[in-house]
Each structure stands twice: as structure tokens, then as C-alpha cells.
């Protein structure tokens, strides 16, 4: 008898279980913090993620946490020579978005540092070097290998 009851309970849970589909964040992207262009696309860093506007076909690409960004408030943005989008966040995380396959790589060196203020204020890319300005100094990253060349801490206490 106990097995029969257990069997019906298990079937009931399977019948009424809801499938989890694709999650989507609907955030406000009205506040634009920075812009960058690559060929025919204008990329914007916002308080709700990033978006790209294609000037040829007027289409949009939006990225939020549900599409792989690790942070919601994006404070800076730049595009490299390969078309990849570098997005710096208020918590020190750098997300690199690859439009070719839709993937996102997270660079956590600044986020994991011992500094308390880690916001990425600006990203400038020259050749294969990515210059990242933070609240505590300047860092350089190799755009091909995604490794930090220099993680520079400026002593701002003096």
C-alpha cells in the first residue's frame, strides 16, 4: 500500500512539474554610460547591460545577466580589432562578448583584487593591448590571450 501511494505521488510531481525555459531579464537601458563603434555596429554600456545597434539593418543585440554578463551595471565599453566587445562593470568584472558565437568571457583579476573600489572607469584598446582605467590605477591586458600584462595599483592614500 505504501508503495502504491509513493508511486502516485511521484507521478503527480512529474505531471505537474514546470519546465524551466530560457530566462530573460528586462532591464532599463536608458542610462548610457559609454559608447563604442565597430564597423556598422554602435555598442552602448548601460545601467541595465549592453546593447548593440546595427546601422545597416536597424537591428539590436542586447546582453544582460541572463545572456551571460556577470554584472548588470556596465560603466565602460570598447571594441577590439577582432570585433569583440569589452565591457567593464562597476564591481571590477570585465566581460568580453564574442558576437561571432554569442559567448561571454569573464576576466576577474580586478574583481578578485584586495581593493575596495574596483569600478572600471574606461577601456581603451590600441592594437593588441587593452588599457583599463579603474578607481585605483591602470591595468594592461593582452587582447589575444586575455592575460594581464600589468595589474597596476596606484597608491591613492597619500
One Martini backbone bead per residue (centre of mass of N, CA, C, O) as a GRO file, in nm:
protein
  158
    1UNK     BB    1   0.059   0.063  -0.022
    2UNK     BB    2   0.300   0.258   0.004
    3UNK     BB    3   0.395   0.220  -0.289
    4UNK     BB    4   0.144   0.331  -0.427
    5UNK     BB    5   0.151   0.613  -0.309
    6UNK     BB    6   0.437   0.684  -0.402
    7UNK     BB    7   0.379   0.651  -0.703
    8UNK     BB    8   0.156   0.877  -0.724
    9UNK     BB    9   0.331   1.107  -0.624
   10UNK     BB   10   0.547   1.094  -0.847
   11UNK     BB   11   0.353   1.139  -1.083
   12UNK     BB   12   0.240   1.414  -0.992
   13UNK     BB   13   0.509   1.568  -1.005
   14UNK     BB   14   0.559   1.513  -1.312
   15UNK     BB   15   0.294   1.640  -1.426
   16UNK     BB   16   0.337   1.940  -1.259
   17UNK     BB   17   0.594   2.008  -1.371
   18UNK     BB   18   0.800   2.272  -1.450
   19UNK     BB   19   0.952   2.413  -1.704
   20UNK     BB   20   1.261   2.552  -1.770
   21UNK     BB   21   1.345   2.810  -1.947
   22UNK     BB   22   1.427   3.092  -2.081
   23UNK     BB   23   1.586   3.355  -1.958
   24UNK     BB   24   1.479   3.706  -1.898
   25UNK     BB   25   1.585   4.034  -1.894
   26UNK     BB   26   1.419   4.349  -1.794
   27UNK     BB   27   1.598   4.632  -1.854
   28UNK     BB   28   1.722   4.939  -1.820
   29UNK     BB   29   1.877   5.137  -2.111
   30UNK     BB   30   1.878   5.462  -2.072
   31UNK     BB   31   2.156   5.462  -1.926
   32UNK     BB   32   2.442   5.591  -2.074
   33UNK     BB   33   2.800   5.552  -2.020
   34UNK     BB   34   2.895   5.425  -2.307
   35UNK     BB   35   3.071   5.414  -2.632
   36UNK     BB   36   3.104   5.200  -2.934
   37UNK     BB   37   3.269   5.115  -3.245
   38UNK     BB   38   3.200   4.862  -3.516
   39UNK     BB   39   3.163   4.945  -3.802
   40UNK     BB   40   2.800   4.900  -3.798
   41UNK     BB   41   2.834   4.912  -3.475
   42UNK     BB   42   2.673   5.026  -3.178
   43UNK     BB   43   2.793   5.040  -2.849
   44UNK     BB   44   2.639   5.010  -2.513
   45UNK     BB   45   2.669   5.126  -2.184
   46UNK     BB   46   2.468   5.028  -1.905
   47UNK     BB   47   2.256   4.980  -1.622
   48UNK     BB   48   2.137   4.697  -1.790
   49UNK     BB   49   2.389   4.668  -1.988
   50UNK     BB   50   2.409   4.576  -2.332
   51UNK     BB   51   2.413   4.731  -2.666
   52UNK     BB   52   2.346   4.683  -3.020
   53UNK     BB   53   2.358   4.885  -3.323
   54UNK     BB   54   2.259   4.838  -3.648
   55UNK     BB   55   2.287   5.060  -3.922
   56UNK     BB   56   2.175   4.885  -4.160
   57UNK     BB   57   1.911   4.708  -4.014
   58UNK     BB   58   1.814   4.811  -3.722
   59UNK     BB   59   1.938   4.620  -3.512
   60UNK     BB   60   1.941   4.439  -3.199
   61UNK     BB   61   2.168   4.379  -2.920
   62UNK     BB   62   2.126   4.211  -2.608
   63UNK     BB   63   2.284   4.228  -2.273
   64UNK     BB   64   2.264   4.032  -1.984
   65UNK     BB   65   2.266   3.811  -1.737
   66UNK     BB   66   2.100   3.597  -1.912
   67UNK     BB   67   2.346   3.619  -2.148
   68UNK     BB   68   2.631   3.628  -1.939
   69UNK     BB   69   2.655   3.851  -1.764
   70UNK     BB   70   2.797   3.941  -1.443
   71UNK     BB   71   2.678   4.231  -1.486
   72UNK     BB   72   2.466   4.518  -1.496
   73UNK     BB   73   2.667   4.757  -1.446
   74UNK     BB   74   2.791   4.938  -1.715
   75UNK     BB   75   3.075   5.173  -1.752
   76UNK     BB   76   3.229   5.034  -2.003
   77UNK     BB   77   3.346   5.044  -2.361
   78UNK     BB   78   3.492   4.821  -2.617
   79UNK     BB   79   3.658   4.753  -2.932
   80UNK     BB   80   3.829   4.536  -3.111
   81UNK     BB   81   3.991   4.413  -3.399
   82UNK     BB   82   3.777   4.146  -3.379
   83UNK     BB   83   3.483   4.255  -3.252
   84UNK     BB   84   3.512   4.261  -2.960
   85UNK     BB   85   3.347   4.315  -2.644
   86UNK     BB   86   3.434   4.543  -2.387
   87UNK     BB   87   3.304   4.519  -2.044
   88UNK     BB   88   3.278   4.735  -1.774
   89UNK     BB   89   3.228   4.731  -1.425
   90UNK     BB   90   3.148   4.836  -1.098
   91UNK     BB   91   3.296   4.552  -0.974
   92UNK     BB   92   3.553   4.474  -1.192
   93UNK     BB   93   3.429   4.335  -1.426
   94UNK     BB   94   3.518   4.170  -1.734
   95UNK     BB   95   3.345   4.155  -2.039
   96UNK     BB   96   3.366   3.933  -2.322
   97UNK     BB   97   3.218   3.970  -2.635
   98UNK     BB   98   3.122   3.726  -2.895
   99UNK     BB   99   2.947   3.769  -3.182
  100UNK     BB  100   3.008   3.504  -3.345
  101UNK     BB  101   2.878   3.309  -3.076
  102UNK     BB  102   2.765   3.458  -2.797
  103UNK     BB  103   2.990   3.475  -2.600
  104UNK     BB  104   3.133   3.492  -2.256
  105UNK     BB  105   3.406   3.649  -2.095
  106UNK     BB  106   3.566   3.645  -1.773
  107UNK     BB  107   3.739   3.900  -1.588
  108UNK     BB  108   3.867   3.876  -1.232
  109UNK     BB  109   4.119   4.034  -1.123
  110UNK     BB  110   3.992   4.296  -1.011
  111UNK     BB  111   3.764   4.171  -0.844
  112UNK     BB  112   3.988   3.989  -0.669
  113UNK     BB  113   4.096   4.212  -0.539
  114UNK     BB  114   4.178   4.413  -0.241
  115UNK     BB  115   4.003   4.627  -0.335
  116UNK     BB  116   3.717   4.834  -0.288
  117UNK     BB  117   3.760   5.003  -0.551
  118UNK     BB  118   3.670   4.860  -0.895
  119UNK     BB  119   3.589   5.035  -1.108
  120UNK     BB  120   3.531   5.072  -1.450
  121UNK     BB  121   3.597   5.370  -1.630
  122UNK     BB  122   3.792   5.261  -1.873
  123UNK     BB  123   3.837   5.161  -2.227
  124UNK     BB  124   4.138   5.106  -2.420
  125UNK     BB  125   4.232   5.024  -2.762
  126UNK     BB  126   4.567   4.921  -2.877
  127UNK     BB  127   4.570   4.686  -3.063
  128UNK     BB  128   4.669   4.427  -2.823
  129UNK     BB  129   4.593   4.654  -2.606
  130UNK     BB  130   4.437   4.688  -2.286
  131UNK     BB  131   4.309   4.972  -2.126
  132UNK     BB  132   4.244   4.995  -1.767
  133UNK     BB  133   4.043   5.208  -1.580
  134UNK     BB  134   4.045   5.270  -1.237
  135UNK     BB  135   4.019   5.372  -0.908
  136UNK     BB  136   4.348   5.258  -0.863
  137UNK     BB  137   4.426   5.241  -1.184
  138UNK     BB  138   4.631   5.067  -1.426
  139UNK     BB  139   4.559   4.823  -1.681
  140UNK     BB  140   4.698   4.548  -1.876
  141UNK     BB  141   4.584   4.372  -2.173
  142UNK     BB  142   4.574   4.094  -2.366
  143UNK     BB  143   4.364   4.047  -2.647
  144UNK     BB  144   4.441   3.740  -2.711
  145UNK     BB  145   4.490   3.602  -2.402
  146UNK     BB  146   4.359   3.755  -2.147
  147UNK     BB  147   4.610   3.881  -2.005
  148UNK     BB  148   4.792   4.029  -1.767
  149UNK     BB  149   5.052   4.251  -1.778
  150UNK     BB  150   4.922   4.477  -1.583
  151UNK     BB  151   4.856   4.522  -1.227
  152UNK     BB  152   4.790   4.842  -1.121
  153UNK     BB  153   4.871   5.010  -0.816
  154UNK     BB  154   4.770   5.297  -0.682
  155UNK     BB  155   4.865   5.525  -0.436
  156UNK     BB  156   4.588   5.714  -0.293
  157UNK     BB  157   4.651   5.781   0.021
  158UNK     BB  158   4.876   6.029  -0.021
   0.00000   0.00000   0.00000
